[in-house]
Coordinates of C-alpha atoms and ligand atoms in Angstrom, one line a residue:
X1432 CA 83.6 146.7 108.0
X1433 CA 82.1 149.2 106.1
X1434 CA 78.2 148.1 105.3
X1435 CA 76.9 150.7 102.7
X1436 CA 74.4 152.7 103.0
X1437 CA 72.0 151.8 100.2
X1438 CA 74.8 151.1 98.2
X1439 CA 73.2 149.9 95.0
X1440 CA 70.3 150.6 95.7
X1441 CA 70.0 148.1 98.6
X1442 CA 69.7 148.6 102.2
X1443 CA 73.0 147.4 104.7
X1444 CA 72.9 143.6 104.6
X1445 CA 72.2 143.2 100.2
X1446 CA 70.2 141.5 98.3
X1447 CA 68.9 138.9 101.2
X1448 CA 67.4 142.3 102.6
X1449 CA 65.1 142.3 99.9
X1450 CA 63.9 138.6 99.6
X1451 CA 61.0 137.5 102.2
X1452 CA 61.5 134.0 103.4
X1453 CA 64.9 131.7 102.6
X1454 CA 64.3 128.5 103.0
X1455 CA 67.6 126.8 102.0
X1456 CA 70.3 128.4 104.6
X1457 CA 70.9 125.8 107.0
X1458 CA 69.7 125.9 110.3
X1459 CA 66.6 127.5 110.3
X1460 CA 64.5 124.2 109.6
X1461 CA 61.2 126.6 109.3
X1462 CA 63.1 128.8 106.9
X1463 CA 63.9 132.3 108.2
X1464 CA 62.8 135.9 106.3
X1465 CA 66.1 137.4 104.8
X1466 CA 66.3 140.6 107.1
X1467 CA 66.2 138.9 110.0
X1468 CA 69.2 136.6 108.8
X1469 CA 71.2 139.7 107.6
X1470 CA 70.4 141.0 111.0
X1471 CA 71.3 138.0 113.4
X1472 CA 74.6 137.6 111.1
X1473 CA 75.3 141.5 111.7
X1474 CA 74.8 140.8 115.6
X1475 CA 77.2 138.2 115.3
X1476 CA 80.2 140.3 113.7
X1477 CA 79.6 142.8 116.3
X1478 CA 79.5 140.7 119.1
X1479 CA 82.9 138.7 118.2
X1480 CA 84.2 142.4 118.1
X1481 CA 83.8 143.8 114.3
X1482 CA 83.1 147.5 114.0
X1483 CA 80.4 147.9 111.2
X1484 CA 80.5 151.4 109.5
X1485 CA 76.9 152.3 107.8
X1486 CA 79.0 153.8 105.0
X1487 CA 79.6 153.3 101.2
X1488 CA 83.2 153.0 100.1
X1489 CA 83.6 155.0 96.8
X1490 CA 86.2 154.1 95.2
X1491 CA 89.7 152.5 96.6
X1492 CA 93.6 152.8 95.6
X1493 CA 95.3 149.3 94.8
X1494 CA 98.0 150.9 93.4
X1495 CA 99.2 152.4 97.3
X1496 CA 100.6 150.3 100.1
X1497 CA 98.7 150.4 102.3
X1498 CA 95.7 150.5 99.9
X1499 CA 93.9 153.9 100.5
X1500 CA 90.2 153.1 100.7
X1501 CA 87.7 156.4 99.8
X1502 CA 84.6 156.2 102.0
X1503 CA 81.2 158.4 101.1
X1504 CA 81.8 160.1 104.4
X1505 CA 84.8 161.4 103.0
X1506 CA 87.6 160.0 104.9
X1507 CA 89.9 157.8 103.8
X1508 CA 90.9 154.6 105.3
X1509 CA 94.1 152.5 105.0
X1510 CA 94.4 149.0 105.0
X1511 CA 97.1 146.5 104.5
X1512 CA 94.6 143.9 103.3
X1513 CA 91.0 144.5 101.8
X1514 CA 88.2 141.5 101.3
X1515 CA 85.8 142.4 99.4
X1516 CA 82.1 141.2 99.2
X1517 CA 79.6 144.2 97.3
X1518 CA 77.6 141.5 96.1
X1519 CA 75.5 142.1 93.2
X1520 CA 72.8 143.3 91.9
X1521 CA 69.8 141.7 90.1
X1522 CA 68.6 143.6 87.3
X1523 CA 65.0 144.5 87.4
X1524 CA 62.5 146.3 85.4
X1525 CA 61.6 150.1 86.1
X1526 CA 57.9 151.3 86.4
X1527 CA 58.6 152.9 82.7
X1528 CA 59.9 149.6 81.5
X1529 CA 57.0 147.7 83.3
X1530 CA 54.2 149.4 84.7
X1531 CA 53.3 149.1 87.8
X1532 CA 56.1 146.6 88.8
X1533 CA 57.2 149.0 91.9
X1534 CA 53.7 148.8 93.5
X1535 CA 54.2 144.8 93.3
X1536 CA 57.3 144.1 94.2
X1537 CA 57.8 141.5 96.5
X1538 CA 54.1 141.3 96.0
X1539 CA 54.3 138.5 93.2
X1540 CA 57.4 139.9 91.7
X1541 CA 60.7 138.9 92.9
X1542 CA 64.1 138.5 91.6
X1543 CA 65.2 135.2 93.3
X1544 CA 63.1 131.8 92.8
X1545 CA 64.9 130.3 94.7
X1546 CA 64.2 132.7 97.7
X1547 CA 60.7 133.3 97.2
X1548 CA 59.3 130.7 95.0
X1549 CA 57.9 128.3 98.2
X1550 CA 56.1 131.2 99.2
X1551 CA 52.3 130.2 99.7
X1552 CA 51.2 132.9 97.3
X1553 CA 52.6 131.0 94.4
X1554 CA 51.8 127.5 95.8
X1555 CA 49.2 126.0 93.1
X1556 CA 49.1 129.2 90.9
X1557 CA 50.5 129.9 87.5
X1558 CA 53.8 132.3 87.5
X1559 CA 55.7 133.6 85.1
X1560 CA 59.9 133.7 84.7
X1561 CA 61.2 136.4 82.4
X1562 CA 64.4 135.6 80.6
X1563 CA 66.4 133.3 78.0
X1564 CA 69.4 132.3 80.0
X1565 CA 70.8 129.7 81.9
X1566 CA 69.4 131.4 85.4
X1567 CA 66.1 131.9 83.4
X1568 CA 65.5 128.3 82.7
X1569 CA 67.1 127.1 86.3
X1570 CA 64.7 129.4 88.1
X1571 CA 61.1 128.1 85.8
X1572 CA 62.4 124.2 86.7
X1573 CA 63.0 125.6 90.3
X1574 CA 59.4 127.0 90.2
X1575 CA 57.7 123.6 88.4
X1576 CA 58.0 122.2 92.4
X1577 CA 55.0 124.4 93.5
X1578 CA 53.1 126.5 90.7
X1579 CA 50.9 125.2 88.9
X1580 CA 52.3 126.3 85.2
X1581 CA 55.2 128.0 84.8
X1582 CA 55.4 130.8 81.8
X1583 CA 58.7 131.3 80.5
X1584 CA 58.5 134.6 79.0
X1585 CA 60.9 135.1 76.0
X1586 CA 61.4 138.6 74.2
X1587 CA 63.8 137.5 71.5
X1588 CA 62.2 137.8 68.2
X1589 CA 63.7 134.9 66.6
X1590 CA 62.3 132.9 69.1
X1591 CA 65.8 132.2 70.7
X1592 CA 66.9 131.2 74.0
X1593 CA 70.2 132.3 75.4
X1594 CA 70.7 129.1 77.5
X1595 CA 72.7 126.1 77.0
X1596 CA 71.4 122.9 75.1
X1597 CA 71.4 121.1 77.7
X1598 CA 69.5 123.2 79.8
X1599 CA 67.0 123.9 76.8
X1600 CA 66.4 120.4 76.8
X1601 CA 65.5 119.7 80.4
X1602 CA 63.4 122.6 80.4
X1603 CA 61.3 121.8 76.9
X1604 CA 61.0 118.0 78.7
X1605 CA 59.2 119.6 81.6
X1606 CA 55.4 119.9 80.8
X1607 CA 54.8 121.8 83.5
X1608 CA 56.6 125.3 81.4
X1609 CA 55.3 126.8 78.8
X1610 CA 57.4 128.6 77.0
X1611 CA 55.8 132.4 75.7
X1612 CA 57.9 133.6 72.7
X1613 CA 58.2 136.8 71.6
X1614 CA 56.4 137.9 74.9
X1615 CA 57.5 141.2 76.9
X1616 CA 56.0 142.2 79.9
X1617 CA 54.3 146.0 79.9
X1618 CA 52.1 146.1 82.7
X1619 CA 51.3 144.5 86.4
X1620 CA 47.9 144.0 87.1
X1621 CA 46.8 143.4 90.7
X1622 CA 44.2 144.5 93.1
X1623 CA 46.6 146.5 94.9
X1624 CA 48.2 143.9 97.5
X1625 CA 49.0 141.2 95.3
X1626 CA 49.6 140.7 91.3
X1627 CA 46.8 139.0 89.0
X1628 CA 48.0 139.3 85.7
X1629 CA 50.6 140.7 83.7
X1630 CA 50.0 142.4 80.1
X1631 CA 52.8 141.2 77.9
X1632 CA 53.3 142.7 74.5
X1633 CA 54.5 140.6 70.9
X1634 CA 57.9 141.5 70.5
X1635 CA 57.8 139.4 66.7
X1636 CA 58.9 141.5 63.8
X1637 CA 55.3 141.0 62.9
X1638 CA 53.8 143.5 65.8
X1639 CA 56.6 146.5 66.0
X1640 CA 53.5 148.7 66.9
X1641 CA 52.5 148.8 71.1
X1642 CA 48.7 149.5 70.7
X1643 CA 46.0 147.1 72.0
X1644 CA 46.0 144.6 69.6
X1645 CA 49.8 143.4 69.9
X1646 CA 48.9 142.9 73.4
X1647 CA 47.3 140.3 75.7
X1648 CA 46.9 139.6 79.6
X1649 CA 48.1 136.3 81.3
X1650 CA 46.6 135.7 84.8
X1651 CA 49.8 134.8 86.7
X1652 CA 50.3 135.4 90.2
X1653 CA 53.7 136.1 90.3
X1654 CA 56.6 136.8 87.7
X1655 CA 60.4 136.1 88.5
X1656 CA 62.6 138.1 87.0
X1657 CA 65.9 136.1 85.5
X1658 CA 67.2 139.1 83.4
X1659 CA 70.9 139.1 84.6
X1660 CA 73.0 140.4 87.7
X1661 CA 75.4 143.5 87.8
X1662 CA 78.0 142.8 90.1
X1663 CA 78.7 145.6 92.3
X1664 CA 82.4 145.9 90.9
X1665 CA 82.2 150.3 89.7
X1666 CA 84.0 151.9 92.8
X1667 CA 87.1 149.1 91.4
X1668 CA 87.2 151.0 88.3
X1669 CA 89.8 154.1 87.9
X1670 CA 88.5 157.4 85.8
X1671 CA 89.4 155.7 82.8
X1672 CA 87.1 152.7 83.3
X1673 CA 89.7 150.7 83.3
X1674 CA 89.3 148.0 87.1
X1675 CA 92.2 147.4 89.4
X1676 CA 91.8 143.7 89.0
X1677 CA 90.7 141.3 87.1
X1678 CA 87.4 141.0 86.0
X1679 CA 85.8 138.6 83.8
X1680 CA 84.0 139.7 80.7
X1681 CA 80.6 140.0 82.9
X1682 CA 82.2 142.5 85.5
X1683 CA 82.8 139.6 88.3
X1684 CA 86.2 139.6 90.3
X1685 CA 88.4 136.8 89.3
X1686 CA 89.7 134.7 91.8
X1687 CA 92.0 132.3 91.6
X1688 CA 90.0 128.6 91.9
X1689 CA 89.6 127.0 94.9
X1690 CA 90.3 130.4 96.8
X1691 CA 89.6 133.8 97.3
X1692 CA 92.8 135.5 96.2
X1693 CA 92.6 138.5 93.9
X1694 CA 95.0 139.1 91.1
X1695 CA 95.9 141.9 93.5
X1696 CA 98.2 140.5 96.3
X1697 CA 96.0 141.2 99.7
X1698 CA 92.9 142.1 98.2
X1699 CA 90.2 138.9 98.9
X1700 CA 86.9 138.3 97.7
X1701 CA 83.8 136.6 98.5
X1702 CA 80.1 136.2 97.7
X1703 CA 78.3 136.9 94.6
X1704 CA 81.1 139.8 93.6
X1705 CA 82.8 137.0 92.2
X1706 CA 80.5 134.4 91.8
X1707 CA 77.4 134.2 89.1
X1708 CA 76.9 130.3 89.5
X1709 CA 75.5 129.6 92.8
X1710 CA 74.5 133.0 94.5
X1711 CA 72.8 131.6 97.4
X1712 CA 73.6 133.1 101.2
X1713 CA 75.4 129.5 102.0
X1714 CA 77.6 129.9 99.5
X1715 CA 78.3 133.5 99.9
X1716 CA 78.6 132.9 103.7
X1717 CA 81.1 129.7 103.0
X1718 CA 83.0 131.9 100.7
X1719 CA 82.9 134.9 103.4
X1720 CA 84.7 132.3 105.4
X1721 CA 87.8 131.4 102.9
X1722 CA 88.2 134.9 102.3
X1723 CA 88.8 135.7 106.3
X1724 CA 90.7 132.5 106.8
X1725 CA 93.1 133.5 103.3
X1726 CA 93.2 137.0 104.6
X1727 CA 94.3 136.4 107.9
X1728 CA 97.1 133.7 106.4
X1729 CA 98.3 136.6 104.3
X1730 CA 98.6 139.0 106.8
X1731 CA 100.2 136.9 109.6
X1732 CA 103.1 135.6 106.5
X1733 CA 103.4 139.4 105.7
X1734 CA 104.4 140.4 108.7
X1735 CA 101.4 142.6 110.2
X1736 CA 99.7 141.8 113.2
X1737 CA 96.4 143.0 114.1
Ligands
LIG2477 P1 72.1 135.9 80.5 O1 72.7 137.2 80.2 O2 72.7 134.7 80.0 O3 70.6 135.9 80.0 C1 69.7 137.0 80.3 C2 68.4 136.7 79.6 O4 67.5 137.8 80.0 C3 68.4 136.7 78.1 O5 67.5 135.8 77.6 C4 68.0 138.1 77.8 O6 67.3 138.2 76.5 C5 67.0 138.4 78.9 N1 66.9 139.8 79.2 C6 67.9 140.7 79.5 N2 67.4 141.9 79.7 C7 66.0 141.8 79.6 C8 65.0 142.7 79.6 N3 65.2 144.0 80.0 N4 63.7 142.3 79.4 C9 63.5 141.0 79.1 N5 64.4 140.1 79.0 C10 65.7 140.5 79.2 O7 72.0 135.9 82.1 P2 71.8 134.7 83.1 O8 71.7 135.3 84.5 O9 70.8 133.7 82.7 O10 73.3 134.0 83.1 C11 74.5 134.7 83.4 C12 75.7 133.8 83.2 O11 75.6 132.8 84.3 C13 75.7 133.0 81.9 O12 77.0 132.9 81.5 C14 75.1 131.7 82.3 O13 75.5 130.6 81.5 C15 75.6 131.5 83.7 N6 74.7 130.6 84.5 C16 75.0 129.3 84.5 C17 74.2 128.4 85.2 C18 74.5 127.0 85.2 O14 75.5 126.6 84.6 N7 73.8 126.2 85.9 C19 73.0 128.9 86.0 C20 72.8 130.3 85.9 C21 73.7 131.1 85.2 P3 68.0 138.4 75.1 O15 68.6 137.0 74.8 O16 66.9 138.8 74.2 O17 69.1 139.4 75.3

């Protein structure tokens, strides 16, 4: 197994390396931090016998039997049957884009409600979500459950969400939200350990200028951000751009439902690489699971043992 090594961005084990307490794996009836999970489930693999490489894997060559796989060490490895599970990414802000936002991460900024949101630092206190979409509004209902207000913060001009009407609608019947149009974040404001305020800036056609006046602070104590994934799908893609597989128009690997076969016979895959709907570590890990069990099927009705 070949782990990464801070592929993305991410230290060995993804995204639930980055996320402080998960609440919703089952289990752990206290909840259990996301590091330590990502460590007792690396324990396991290595214990039943898996040998975990702290490598990245470039790029790969579907096009070979056996498929040539091109790790960052730079040795190639060849395997008769790949499952892959890169994850993906959640987009965030850069200290450019949002200032300050590196100095409070994970202190009042997250990227996963669902992760984070019980935390006791937002219990009772107004937050902020920032984004239009379907995960934007999921996340503020999520977060209704223990702030106090939720801010939906919308940068679209027109005053337009991206989300679905039906979501739109449970969200504008919740009057915990409050929905901020034409509101981008600019700036973090904290005392250095955890986030007060954020100063968000009119994004109407009205106010194209950034100085003072277009501007204004909200006293939040934590902002969510719901601005889209990237699925960890580049080291599929040949010189030309063009991926191995299939992909859906987002970038995720298409698998056929109900499974986790590729369009590529013997290439699997599992987890949030092919999956922007649920994205939580049960579902990943259930998905891990079909992908060894269909893997292992494939192998032993090919003909290879291992
Ligand atoms: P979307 O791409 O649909 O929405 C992203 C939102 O974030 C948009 O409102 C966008 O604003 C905003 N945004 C993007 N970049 C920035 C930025 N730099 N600063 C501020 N705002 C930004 O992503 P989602 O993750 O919401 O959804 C992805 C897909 O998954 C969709 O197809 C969605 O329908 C699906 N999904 C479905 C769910 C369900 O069915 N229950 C749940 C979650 C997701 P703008 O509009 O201005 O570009």
């Amino acid at each position: 197994m070949y782990e990464g090594f801070m592929a993305a961005g991410v230290a060995a084990g993804g995204q639930l390396t980055t996320t402080t307490d998960v609440e919703n794996y089952p289990g752990f009836p206290k909840g259990i931090s996301g590091p330590e999970l990502m460590e007792l489930m690396r324990d396991q693999s290595v214990h039943h016998g898996t040998t975990i490489h702290t490598e990245t894997v470039t790029s790969v060559d579907l096009s070979q039997r056996p498929f040539r796989v091109i790790v960052s060490d730079g040795i190639d490895v060849y395997a008769h049957s790949l499952i892959i599970a890169t994850g993906a990414t959640a987009k965030t802000l850069s200290d450019k884009e949002l200032k300050d936002s590196s100095v409070y991460w994970q202190r009042g900024i997250s990227a996963c409600a669902v992760c984070d949101g019980a935390a006791p630092v937002f219990r009772g206190k107004p937050v902020a979500v920032l984004g239009g979409g379907d995960s934007a509004i999921e996340e503020a209902l999520f977060l209704t459950r223990y702030a106090s207000r939720v801010h939906l913060l919308v940068r679209n001009p027109e005053k337009k969400l991206r989300a679905s009407k039906v979501m739109q609608e449970r969200l504008l019947a919740n009057p915990k939200v409050k929905i901020e149009w034409c509101s981008m974040p600019i700036e973090v404001r904290g005392d250095g350990k955890l986030m007060n305020a954020l100063v968000l800036k009119d994004t109407s056609h009205n106010h194209i200028s950034s100085d003072d006046t277009n501007t204004r602070v909200l006293s939040v104590s934590g902002l969510f951000y719901a601005i889209g994934h990237v699925p960890n799908t580049a080291f599929l893609k040949l010189d030309s751009g063009e991926p191995q597989l299939d992909l859906d128009p987002s970038g995720y690997i298409k698998t056929i439902p109900g499974t986790s076969y590729t369009t590529v016979e013997g290439v699997f895959a599992a987890g949030d690489v092919q999956d922007k709907r649920y994205r939580q570590a049960v579902t990943a890990a259930g998905s891990g699971c079909m992908a060894a069990l269909d893997c292992e099927r494939w192998l032993e009705s090919n003909g290879f043992s291992f």
